[in-house]
Coordinates of C-alpha atoms and ligand atoms in Angstrom, one line a residue:
X561 CA -22.6 5.8 -1.9
X562 CA -21.5 2.2 -2.4
X563 CA -21.7 2.4 -6.2
X564 CA -19.8 5.7 -6.2
X565 CA -16.8 3.8 -5.0
X566 CA -17.0 1.4 -7.9
X567 CA -13.5 0.1 -7.5
X568 CA -14.2 -1.3 -4.1
X569 CA -16.2 -4.2 -5.5
X570 CA -15.2 -4.4 -9.1
X571 CA -13.3 -6.7 -11.3
X572 CA -10.6 -5.2 -13.5
X573 CA -9.3 -6.8 -16.7
X574 CA -5.9 -5.8 -18.0
X575 CA -5.0 -5.8 -21.7
X576 CA -2.6 -4.4 -24.2
X577 CA -4.2 -2.9 -27.3
X578 CA -1.4 -4.1 -29.5
X579 CA -1.9 -7.8 -28.8
X580 CA -5.7 -8.0 -28.3
X581 CA -7.4 -7.7 -31.7
X582 CA -6.2 -6.4 -35.0
X583 CA -8.9 -4.9 -37.2
X584 CA -6.9 -3.6 -40.1
X585 CA -4.7 -6.6 -40.8
X586 CA -1.3 -5.0 -40.2
X587 CA -0.5 -7.5 -37.5
X588 CA -0.8 -5.1 -34.6
X589 CA -3.9 -5.0 -32.4
X590 CA -5.8 -1.7 -32.5
X591 CA -8.6 0.3 -31.0
X592 CA -11.0 -0.7 -33.8
X593 CA -10.3 -4.3 -33.1
X594 CA -10.7 -3.8 -29.3
X595 CA -14.1 -2.1 -30.0
X596 CA -15.3 -5.3 -31.7
X597 CA -14.4 -7.2 -28.6
X598 CA -16.3 -5.1 -26.1
X599 CA -19.2 -7.4 -26.0
X600 CA -16.9 -10.3 -25.2
X601 CA -15.6 -8.3 -22.2
X602 CA -19.0 -7.1 -21.2
X603 CA -20.1 -10.8 -21.3
X604 CA -17.3 -11.7 -19.0
X605 CA -18.9 -9.3 -16.4
X606 CA -15.8 -7.2 -15.7
X607 CA -16.2 -3.7 -14.3
X608 CA -13.2 -1.9 -15.8
X609 CA -10.6 -2.4 -18.5
X610 CA -7.1 -1.4 -17.7
X611 CA -5.2 -0.4 -20.9
X612 CA -1.5 -0.8 -20.9
X613 CA 0.4 2.1 -22.6
X614 CA -0.9 2.9 -26.0
X615 CA 0.7 6.4 -26.6
X616 CA 3.3 6.9 -29.3
X617 CA 6.5 5.0 -28.4
X618 CA 9.5 3.4 -30.0
X619 CA 8.2 0.3 -28.2
X620 CA 11.5 -0.7 -26.6
X621 CA 9.8 -1.5 -23.3
X622 CA 6.4 -2.5 -24.6
X623 CA 5.1 1.1 -24.6
X624 CA 6.5 2.1 -21.2
X625 CA 8.8 4.4 -23.0
X626 CA 6.5 7.2 -24.2
X627 CA 7.3 10.0 -26.7
X628 CA 4.0 11.8 -26.6
X629 CA 1.6 11.8 -23.6
X630 CA -1.2 13.3 -25.5
X631 CA -1.6 11.0 -28.4
X632 CA -2.3 7.4 -29.6
X633 CA 0.4 5.4 -31.3
X634 CA -0.5 5.4 -35.0
X635 CA -0.2 1.6 -35.0
X636 CA -3.2 1.4 -32.6
X637 CA -5.3 4.1 -34.3
X638 CA -6.1 7.7 -33.7
X639 CA -7.5 9.8 -30.8
X640 CA -10.8 9.5 -32.6
X641 CA -10.6 5.8 -32.4
X642 CA -9.8 6.1 -28.7
X643 CA -12.9 8.2 -28.1
X644 CA -15.1 5.7 -30.0
X645 CA -13.6 3.0 -27.7
X646 CA -14.4 4.9 -24.5
X647 CA -17.8 5.7 -25.8
X648 CA -18.4 2.0 -26.6
X649 CA -17.3 1.2 -23.0
X650 CA -19.7 3.8 -21.6
X651 CA -22.6 2.3 -23.5
X652 CA -21.9 -1.0 -21.9
X653 CA -21.3 0.3 -18.4
X654 CA -17.6 -0.6 -18.6
X655 CA -15.0 1.8 -17.1
X656 CA -11.6 2.4 -18.5
X657 CA -8.4 3.0 -16.6
X658 CA -5.1 3.6 -18.4
X659 CA -1.4 3.4 -17.6
X660 CA 0.1 6.6 -16.4
X661 CA 3.9 6.3 -17.1
X662 CA 5.4 9.5 -15.7
X663 CA 8.5 8.3 -13.8
X664 CA 10.4 8.5 -17.1
X665 CA 9.9 9.2 -20.7
X666 CA 11.5 7.7 -23.8
X667 CA 14.9 9.2 -24.7
X668 CA 13.2 10.1 -28.0
X669 CA 10.6 12.3 -26.3
X670 CA 11.1 15.9 -27.5
X671 CA 11.5 17.1 -23.9
X672 CA 14.6 14.9 -23.5
X673 CA 15.9 15.9 -27.0
X674 CA 15.6 19.5 -26.0
X675 CA 17.1 18.9 -22.6
X676 CA 20.2 17.2 -23.9
X677 CA 20.8 20.0 -26.4
X678 CA 21.9 22.7 -24.0
X679 CA 22.2 23.4 -20.3
X680 CA 20.1 26.5 -20.9
X681 CA 17.2 24.5 -22.4
X682 CA 13.9 25.0 -20.6
X683 CA 13.6 21.2 -20.4
X684 CA 17.1 20.6 -19.0
X685 CA 15.9 20.5 -15.4
X686 CA 13.0 18.2 -16.4
X687 CA 15.5 15.3 -16.2
X688 CA 18.2 14.4 -13.6
X689 CA 21.8 15.2 -14.6
X690 CA 25.3 14.9 -13.2
X691 CA 28.5 16.3 -14.7
X692 CA 30.5 13.4 -13.4
X693 CA 29.7 9.7 -13.2
X694 CA 28.0 9.3 -9.8
X695 CA 29.6 6.9 -7.4
X696 CA 26.4 4.9 -7.1
X697 CA 25.9 4.5 -10.9
X698 CA 26.0 0.7 -10.6
X699 CA 23.3 0.4 -8.0
X700 CA 19.6 0.3 -7.9
X701 CA 18.9 -1.4 -11.3
X702 CA 15.4 -2.7 -11.7
X703 CA 16.3 -5.2 -14.4
X704 CA 19.5 -6.8 -13.1
X705 CA 21.3 -9.0 -15.6
X706 CA 19.9 -6.9 -18.5
X707 CA 20.3 -3.3 -17.2
X708 CA 23.9 -2.4 -16.5
X709 CA 23.6 0.8 -14.5
X710 CA 21.2 3.6 -13.4
X711 CA 23.3 6.4 -14.9
X712 CA 24.4 6.8 -18.5
X713 CA 26.5 9.4 -20.3
X714 CA 24.8 11.4 -23.0
X715 CA 27.3 12.6 -25.5
X716 CA 25.2 15.5 -26.8
X717 CA 24.5 16.8 -23.3
X718 CA 28.1 16.1 -22.2
X719 CA 26.6 14.9 -18.9
X720 CA 25.3 11.8 -17.2
X721 CA 21.5 11.2 -16.8
X722 CA 19.7 9.1 -14.3
X723 CA 17.5 6.2 -15.4
X724 CA 15.9 3.9 -12.8
X725 CA 14.9 1.5 -15.6
X726 CA 16.5 0.9 -19.1
X727 CA 19.0 3.5 -20.4
X728 CA 16.4 4.6 -23.0
X729 CA 14.1 5.7 -20.2
X730 CA 15.5 8.8 -18.6
X731 CA 13.9 9.6 -15.3
X732 CA 11.8 12.8 -15.1
X733 CA 12.8 15.2 -12.3
X734 CA 9.5 14.9 -10.5
X735 CA 10.5 17.5 -8.0
X736 CA 10.4 20.2 -10.7
X737 CA 7.1 22.1 -10.4
X738 CA 6.8 22.2 -14.2
X739 CA 7.0 18.4 -14.4
X740 CA 4.5 18.1 -11.6
X741 CA 2.1 20.5 -13.4
X742 CA 2.6 18.5 -16.6
X743 CA 1.6 15.2 -14.9
X744 CA -1.6 16.8 -13.8
X745 CA -2.2 18.1 -17.3
X746 CA -1.8 14.6 -18.7
X747 CA -4.3 13.2 -16.2
X748 CA -6.7 16.0 -17.0
X749 CA -6.4 15.3 -20.7
X750 CA -7.4 11.6 -20.5
X751 CA -10.1 12.2 -18.0
X752 CA -11.7 14.6 -20.5
X753 CA -11.6 11.8 -23.0
X754 CA -13.6 9.4 -20.9
X755 CA -11.3 7.4 -18.6
X756 CA -12.1 6.6 -15.0
X757 CA -8.6 6.7 -13.7
X758 CA -5.0 5.5 -13.9
X759 CA -2.7 2.7 -13.1
X760 CA 0.2 4.7 -12.1
X761 CA 3.5 3.1 -13.0
X762 CA 6.5 2.9 -10.7
X763 CA 5.0 5.1 -7.9
X764 CA 7.8 4.7 -5.3
X765 CA 10.3 6.0 -7.9
X766 CA 8.1 8.9 -9.0
X767 CA 7.9 10.2 -5.5
X768 CA 11.5 9.4 -4.5
X769 CA 14.1 12.2 -4.3
X770 CA 16.5 11.7 -7.2
X771 CA 20.0 13.0 -7.9
X772 CA 23.7 12.2 -8.0
X773 CA 24.1 13.1 -4.4
X774 CA 21.0 11.2 -3.2
X775 CA 22.3 8.2 -1.2
X776 CA 19.1 7.0 0.2
X777 CA 16.0 8.3 -1.7
X778 CA 13.3 9.7 0.4
X779 CA 9.6 9.4 -0.6
X780 CA 7.8 12.7 -1.0
X781 CA 4.3 11.4 -0.1
X782 CA 2.6 14.7 -0.3
X783 CA 2.9 14.4 -4.1
X784 CA 0.4 11.6 -3.9
X785 CA -2.1 13.8 -2.2
X786 CA -1.6 16.4 -4.9
X787 CA -2.3 13.9 -7.7
X788 CA -5.5 12.7 -6.0
X789 CA -6.7 16.1 -5.1
X790 CA -6.5 17.2 -8.7
X791 CA -8.2 14.1 -10.0
X792 CA -11.1 14.5 -7.6
X793 CA -11.5 18.1 -8.6
X794 CA -11.8 17.1 -12.2
X795 CA -13.8 13.9 -11.8
X796 CA -15.0 12.7 -8.4
X797 CA -15.2 9.0 -9.3
X798 CA -11.8 8.7 -11.0
X799 CA -9.1 6.6 -9.2
X800 CA -5.4 6.0 -9.1
X801 CA -4.3 2.4 -8.8
X802 CA -0.6 2.5 -7.7
X803 CA 2.1 0.1 -8.8
X804 CA 4.1 0.1 -5.6
X805 CA 5.9 -3.0 -4.5
X806 CA 6.6 -1.8 -1.0
X807 CA 6.8 -3.1 2.5
X808 CA 3.6 -3.3 4.5
X809 CA 4.8 -0.8 7.0
X810 CA 4.6 1.9 4.4
X811 CA 1.2 1.0 3.0
X812 CA -0.5 3.6 5.0
X813 CA 1.8 6.3 3.6
X814 CA 0.6 5.4 0.1
X815 CA -3.1 5.2 1.0
X816 CA -2.8 8.2 3.3
X817 CA -4.0 7.9 6.9
X818 CA -7.1 9.9 6.0
X819 CA -7.6 8.0 2.8
X820 CA -6.4 11.1 0.9
X821 CA -3.7 9.5 -1.3
X822 CA -3.9 6.4 -3.5
X823 CA -7.3 4.9 -4.0
X824 CA -5.8 1.5 -4.8
X825 CA -2.5 -0.3 -4.7
X826 CA -1.5 -3.7 -6.1
X827 CA -1.0 -6.1 -3.2
X828 CA 2.5 -7.4 -4.2
X829 CA 3.0 -8.7 -0.7
X830 CA 0.0 -11.0 -0.8
X831 CA 0.7 -12.0 -4.4
X832 CA 4.1 -13.5 -3.5
X833 CA 2.8 -15.3 -0.4
X834 CA -0.1 -16.6 -2.4
X835 CA 2.2 -18.2 -4.8
X836 CA 4.2 -19.6 -1.9
X837 CA 0.9 -21.0 -0.5
X838 CA 0.1 -22.6 -3.9
X839 CA 3.6 -24.1 -4.1
X840 CA 3.9 -25.4 -0.5
X841 CA 0.3 -26.1 0.5
X842 CA 1.0 -24.0 3.6
X843 CA -1.4 -21.2 4.2
X844 CA 0.3 -19.7 7.3
X845 CA 2.6 -17.2 5.6
X846 CA -0.3 -16.2 3.3
X847 CA -2.4 -15.6 6.4
X848 CA 0.4 -13.5 7.9
X849 CA 0.7 -11.4 4.7
X850 CA -3.1 -10.8 4.9
X851 CA -2.7 -9.6 8.5
X852 CA 0.3 -7.4 7.6
X853 CA -1.6 -5.7 4.8
X854 CA -4.9 -5.4 6.6
X855 CA -4.7 -1.8 7.7
X856 CA -6.1 0.5 5.1
X857 CA -8.6 3.4 5.1
X858 CA -12.2 2.4 4.5
X859 CA -12.3 4.0 1.1
X860 CA -9.0 2.4 -0.1
X861 CA -8.7 -0.9 -1.8
X862 CA -6.1 -3.6 -2.7
X863 CA -5.7 -4.8 -6.3
X864 CA -5.4 -8.5 -6.1
X865 CA -3.7 -10.3 -9.0
X866 CA -2.1 -13.6 -9.9
X867 CA 0.1 -12.9 -12.9
X868 CA 0.6 -9.6 -14.7
X869 CA 2.6 -8.5 -17.7
X870 CA 5.9 -8.5 -15.8
X871 CA 7.7 -11.3 -14.0
X872 CA 6.3 -12.8 -10.9
X873 CA 8.5 -10.9 -8.4
X874 CA 9.4 -13.1 -5.4
X875 CA 11.8 -10.6 -3.9
X876 CA 9.9 -10.3 -0.6
X877 CA 9.9 -14.0 0.3
X878 CA 12.6 -15.6 2.4
X879 CA 15.2 -17.5 0.4
X880 CA 13.7 -20.8 1.3
X881 CA 10.2 -19.7 0.4
X882 CA 11.5 -18.3 -2.9
X883 CA 13.3 -21.5 -3.7
X884 CA 10.2 -23.5 -3.0
X885 CA 8.2 -21.4 -5.5
X886 CA 11.0 -21.6 -8.1
X887 CA 11.1 -25.4 -7.7
X888 CA 7.3 -25.8 -8.0
X889 CA 6.6 -23.3 -10.8
X890 CA 9.8 -22.2 -12.6
X891 CA 12.5 -24.8 -12.1
X892 CA 14.4 -24.1 -15.3
X893 CA 16.8 -21.1 -15.6
X894 CA 15.0 -19.8 -18.7
X895 CA 11.7 -19.7 -16.8
X896 CA 13.3 -17.2 -14.3
X897 CA 14.1 -13.6 -14.7
X898 CA 16.1 -10.7 -13.0
X899 CA 17.4 -13.0 -10.2
X900 CA 14.1 -12.6 -8.4
X901 CA 11.1 -13.9 -10.4
X902 CA 9.4 -16.2 -12.8
X903 CA 8.3 -15.0 -16.2
X904 CA 5.7 -17.7 -17.1
X905 CA 2.0 -17.4 -17.5
X906 CA -0.3 -18.8 -14.8
X907 CA -1.6 -21.9 -16.6
X908 CA 1.8 -23.5 -17.5
X909 CA 3.0 -22.6 -14.0
X910 CA 0.2 -24.7 -12.6
X911 CA 0.8 -27.5 -15.1
X912 CA -2.5 -26.7 -16.9
X913 CA -4.3 -28.4 -14.0
X914 CA -7.8 -27.1 -14.1
X915 CA -8.4 -27.8 -10.3
X916 CA -5.3 -25.7 -9.4
X917 CA -6.3 -22.9 -11.8
X918 CA -9.8 -22.7 -10.3
X919 CA -8.2 -22.7 -6.8
X920 CA -5.9 -19.9 -7.7
X921 CA -8.6 -17.8 -9.3
X922 CA -11.0 -18.5 -6.5
X923 CA -8.4 -17.3 -4.0
X924 CA -7.8 -14.2 -6.1
X925 CA -11.5 -13.5 -6.0
X926 CA -12.0 -14.0 -2.3
X927 CA -8.9 -12.5 -0.7
X928 CA -9.4 -8.9 0.5
X929 CA -9.4 -6.6 -2.5
X930 CA -10.5 -6.2 -6.1
X931 CA -9.4 -8.9 -8.6
X932 CA -7.3 -7.9 -11.6
X933 CA -7.4 -10.5 -14.4
X934 CA -4.8 -10.6 -17.1
X935 CA -6.2 -11.0 -20.6
X936 CA -6.0 -14.6 -21.8
X937 CA -5.9 -16.0 -18.3
X938 CA -9.7 -16.5 -18.6
X939 CA -8.9 -19.1 -21.2
X940 CA -5.8 -20.6 -19.5
X941 CA -3.5 -19.2 -22.2
X942 CA 0.2 -20.3 -22.1
X943 CA 3.6 -18.7 -22.8
X944 CA 6.4 -18.9 -25.3
X945 CA 9.7 -19.1 -23.5
X946 CA 11.6 -18.6 -26.8
X947 CA 10.6 -14.9 -26.7
X948 CA 13.0 -12.7 -24.7
X949 CA 12.5 -11.5 -21.2
X950 CA 8.8 -10.6 -20.3
X951 CA 7.6 -10.9 -23.9
X952 CA 7.1 -14.7 -23.3
X953 CA 3.8 -13.9 -21.5
X954 CA 2.6 -11.1 -23.8
X955 CA 1.6 -13.1 -26.9
X956 CA -1.6 -12.1 -28.8
X957 CA -5.0 -13.1 -27.6
X958 CA -6.2 -16.5 -28.9
X959 CA -9.7 -15.9 -30.3
X960 CA -10.3 -18.9 -32.6
X961 CA -8.8 -21.7 -34.6
X962 CA -8.5 -19.4 -37.7
X963 CA -5.0 -18.5 -38.8
X964 CA -3.1 -16.6 -36.1
X965 CA -5.9 -17.5 -33.8
X966 CA -8.2 -14.9 -35.4
X967 CA -6.1 -12.2 -33.8
X968 CA -5.1 -10.8 -37.2
X969 CA -6.0 -11.4 -40.9
X970 CA -2.5 -10.3 -41.8
X971 CA 0.4 -12.7 -42.1
X972 CA 2.8 -11.0 -39.7
X973 CA 1.5 -10.7 -36.1
X974 CA 3.5 -8.3 -34.0
X975 CA 4.5 -11.2 -31.7
X976 CA 4.1 -14.9 -32.7
X977 CA 0.9 -16.6 -31.7
X978 CA 1.3 -19.8 -29.6
X979 CA 0.7 -22.5 -32.1
X980 CA 2.4 -25.5 -30.7
X981 CA 1.7 -27.9 -27.7
X982 CA -1.2 -28.0 -25.3
X983 CA -1.5 -24.1 -25.2
X984 CA -1.5 -23.7 -28.9
X985 CA -4.5 -21.7 -30.2
X986 CA -6.0 -24.8 -31.9
X987 CA -6.7 -26.1 -28.4
X988 CA -7.0 -22.9 -26.3
X989 CA -9.2 -20.2 -27.8
X990 CA -12.2 -18.2 -26.9
X991 CA -14.5 -19.5 -29.7
X992 CA -14.1 -23.1 -28.6
X993 CA -14.5 -22.3 -24.9
X994 CA -17.6 -20.2 -25.6
X995 CA -19.3 -23.3 -26.9
X996 CA -18.3 -25.5 -24.0
X997 CA -20.4 -25.0 -20.9
X998 CA -17.6 -26.4 -18.7
X999 CA -14.8 -24.4 -20.2
X1000 CA -12.4 -22.2 -18.2
X1001 CA -14.0 -19.2 -19.9
X1002 CA -17.5 -20.0 -18.8
X1003 CA -16.2 -20.9 -15.3
X1004 CA -14.5 -17.5 -15.1
X1005 CA -17.6 -15.8 -16.2
X1006 CA -19.6 -17.5 -13.4
X1007 CA -16.9 -16.7 -10.8
X1008 CA -16.8 -13.1 -11.8
X1009 CA -20.5 -12.8 -11.5
X1010 CA -20.4 -14.5 -8.1
X1011 CA -17.6 -12.3 -7.0
X1012 CA -19.6 -9.2 -7.7
X1013 CA -22.5 -10.6 -5.7
X1014 CA -20.4 -10.9 -2.6
X1015 CA -19.7 -7.2 -1.9
X1016 CA -18.7 -8.3 1.6
X1017 CA -15.2 -9.1 0.1
X1018 CA -14.8 -5.7 -1.3
X1019 CA -16.2 -3.8 1.6
X1020 CA -16.2 -5.9 4.6
X1021 CA -13.9 -6.8 7.5
X1022 CA -12.1 -10.1 7.3
X1023 CA -10.8 -12.6 9.7
X1024 CA -8.9 -15.9 9.1
X1025 CA -10.6 -18.8 10.9
X1026 CA -8.4 -21.4 12.6
X1027 CA -8.8 -25.0 11.3
X1028 CA -5.7 -26.7 12.7
X1029 CA -4.8 -27.7 9.2
X1030 CA -2.3 -25.4 7.5
X1031 CA -3.2 -26.7 4.1
X1032 CA -6.7 -25.2 4.4
X1033 CA -7.4 -21.4 4.5
X1034 CA -10.8 -20.4 5.9
X1035 CA -11.6 -16.7 5.7
X1036 CA -14.7 -14.9 6.7
X1037 CA -16.0 -11.4 5.9
X1038 CA -18.7 -9.4 7.7
X1039 CA -20.3 -6.3 6.3
X1040 CA -23.7 -4.7 7.2
X1041 CA -25.0 -7.7 9.0
X1042 CA -24.1 -10.0 6.1
X1043 CA -21.4 -12.6 6.3
X1044 CA -19.7 -14.9 3.8
X1045 CA -17.0 -17.5 4.3
X1046 CA -14.6 -19.1 1.9
X1047 CA -12.6 -22.3 2.2
X1048 CA -9.6 -23.3 0.1
X1049 CA -7.7 -26.6 0.2
X1050 CA -4.2 -25.8 -1.0
X1051 CA -3.2 -29.5 -1.0
X1052 CA -3.6 -32.0 -3.8
X1053 CA -4.9 -34.5 -1.3
X1054 CA -8.4 -34.4 0.1
X1055 CA -8.7 -32.9 3.6
X1056 CA -11.3 -33.2 6.3
X1057 CA -11.6 -30.1 8.5
X1058 CA -13.7 -29.0 11.4
X1059 CA -14.3 -25.3 12.3
X1060 CA -16.7 -22.9 13.9
X1061 CA -17.7 -20.0 11.8
X1062 CA -16.4 -17.5 14.3
X1063 CA -19.1 -15.5 16.1
X1064 CA -21.2 -17.2 18.8
X1065 CA -24.5 -16.0 17.3
X1066 CA -23.8 -17.8 14.1
X1067 CA -23.2 -21.2 15.6
X1068 CA -26.5 -22.7 14.4
X1069 CA -26.6 -21.1 11.0
X1070 CA -26.5 -22.9 7.8
X1071 CA -23.6 -22.3 5.5
X1072 CA -25.3 -21.8 2.1
X1073 CA -23.0 -22.9 -0.7
X1074 CA -23.1 -20.3 -3.4
X1075 CA -21.6 -22.5 -6.1
X1076 CA -23.4 -25.8 -5.6
X1077 CA -26.2 -27.5 -3.7
X1078 CA -23.8 -28.8 -1.1
X1079 CA -24.7 -26.7 2.0
X1080 CA -23.3 -27.3 5.4
X1081 CA -25.1 -27.6 8.7
X1082 CA -23.2 -27.3 12.0
X1083 CA -23.2 -30.2 14.5
X1084 CA -24.5 -29.8 18.0
X1085 CA -21.3 -28.1 19.2
X1086 CA -21.7 -25.5 16.5
X1087 CA -18.9 -26.9 14.3
X1088 CA -18.9 -27.6 10.6
X1089 CA -17.2 -30.7 9.2
X1090 CA -16.2 -30.5 5.6
X1091 CA -14.6 -33.0 3.4
X1092 CA -12.7 -31.1 0.7
X1093 CA -11.4 -32.7 -2.4
X1094 CA -7.8 -32.0 -3.4
X1095 CA -7.5 -28.3 -4.4
X1096 CA -11.2 -28.0 -3.4
X1097 CA -12.8 -24.6 -2.6
X1098 CA -16.2 -23.5 -1.2
X1099 CA -18.0 -20.2 -1.2
X1100 CA -20.6 -19.9 1.5
X1101 CA -23.0 -17.3 2.7
X1102 CA -23.6 -17.6 6.4
X1103 CA -27.3 -17.8 5.9
X1104 CA -28.9 -20.0 8.5
X1105 CA -32.3 -21.1 9.7
X1106 CA -33.9 -17.8 9.4
X1107 CA -33.2 -17.8 5.7
X1108 CA -34.7 -21.2 5.2
X1109 CA -37.8 -20.3 7.1
X1110 CA -38.3 -17.2 5.0
X1111 CA -37.9 -19.2 1.9
X1112 CA -40.4 -21.9 2.9
X1113 CA -42.9 -19.3 3.8
X1114 CA -42.6 -17.8 0.4
X1115 CA -42.5 -21.1 -1.4
X1116 CA -45.5 -22.4 0.8
X1117 CA -43.8 -25.7 0.6
X1118 CA -46.4 -28.5 0.4
X1119 CA -44.0 -31.3 -0.5
X1120 CA -42.8 -31.8 3.0
X1121 CA -39.2 -31.1 1.8
X1122 CA -37.3 -28.1 3.1
X1123 CA -37.1 -25.3 0.6
X1124 CA -33.8 -25.2 -1.1
X1125 CA -31.8 -22.0 -0.6
X1126 CA -31.3 -20.2 -3.8
Ligands
LIG1495 C1 6.6 -1.3 -14.5 C2 5.9 -1.9 -15.6 O1 4.9 -2.8 -15.2 C3 7.0 -2.6 -16.5 O2 6.4 -3.3 -17.5 C4 7.9 -1.5 -17.0 O3 9.0 -2.1 -17.7 C5 8.4 -0.6 -15.9 N1 7.4 -0.2 -14.9 C6 9.0 0.7 -16.4 O4 8.0 1.5 -16.9

């Protein structure tokens, strides 16, 4: 039962085939290259790989503009290569989830080409049209500053079409039953080829009512149930991970009160407050965001992330909070994007400070949910702000000190490798970090292993424990009579804190440190006193005397010293 719901206690790793590993030397990463790197990923200990779009596409939005849902872009390989890849994953016990981009197609998709040709085309109603320019054409842009409107006129069609994103991404009319059936067919196709689910792009827009007369779009939540139902018929353990940056009050609509809609959703609300906590050393808004997103069905799960391939969207913070994050992590205009976010990678945002990187990763791994790692973050990769918009944080993976970081043997990588400064591939690369026991890579590997060994985080119930110090977040999980507790000091200065672990029965129990030998015993009043170094963190199992006694029995300790907890 527990293992059936693999996503509840997994670790997901997101990558883009085109920038991961190039096997044929044409400068573009491909499935053959990725296949060669599966042992690296397996070694990292992840549970599932999330592949960003790899279907045929003009590539004007990094593949989120698809021209054929049933193929592989020839730059990345063939369907045959894809199946070799999913087979390789299966052999290693790795699951694969893929992006499902069905809010819109590319304007080059044959459906749209047919649709624009004539009002009588079968595909006309697959998109959203208006004879006149709708009054609200200049509202609702997702990429303000870059995208001018949400309606554009198509000369050939002699009509206006709706596009929530760029003008080359016409929205599908998702209310049309033919479109709905096609979406299921796409899911069925990839399921058959070995994937374990989908990261569904732009979910609130997929389910919203669309049209020239729609003033306030209404979400058609029943569609989510239909997607899930179909998926479960085809393959019981397949999941949908929804990209839905929505207010906490609608979370349950997305998960479904009976747990019959989305299996997972990214927790954008916690993501933004987490960055505020890192910027301000104040854990209180983060704790509030955890409370606000607490309700969810038992089988549902949050996807917890730090940075992804888009900008860090700070739109849900107050103005003062947002400014604090900008000031700390993206003070220059060219680090910011779309009037709401920061486009940098994690390591440069945190000044490359190893203590802060570990703190951030440790938080991601111990807040309620399933961590989602972005490729390269396990090395502390940097960004290239000379590249436009979000491309700055999408540069190719840095494998070694060989030319182009070992990403390609060709001389024209699809995006330039970072070859200057502290994040240049001479310094930051997988080969070097593999050899260094103290590297970020080896640290990440250990923390991933440890995270999987505390299923309480994935499955349990949590509570934030008061410490009287806003700079320190203490969170406890309970599940099946097991308990774990995590402590994080958000401040650069050392802090001394005192706290009780929460339940009266636990007062005398030892806190067994899972990452070092530094365990904590409560004082007579049942309180633990900890001295935390700046940005320090602790992972404890609430183990206790029983545990020690059992161990000393087994070890038949003759030395007189207490047995050490494992
Ligand atoms: C969300 C994706 O994460 C983003 O990269 C893309 O541009 C939009 N959806 C449109 O598909």
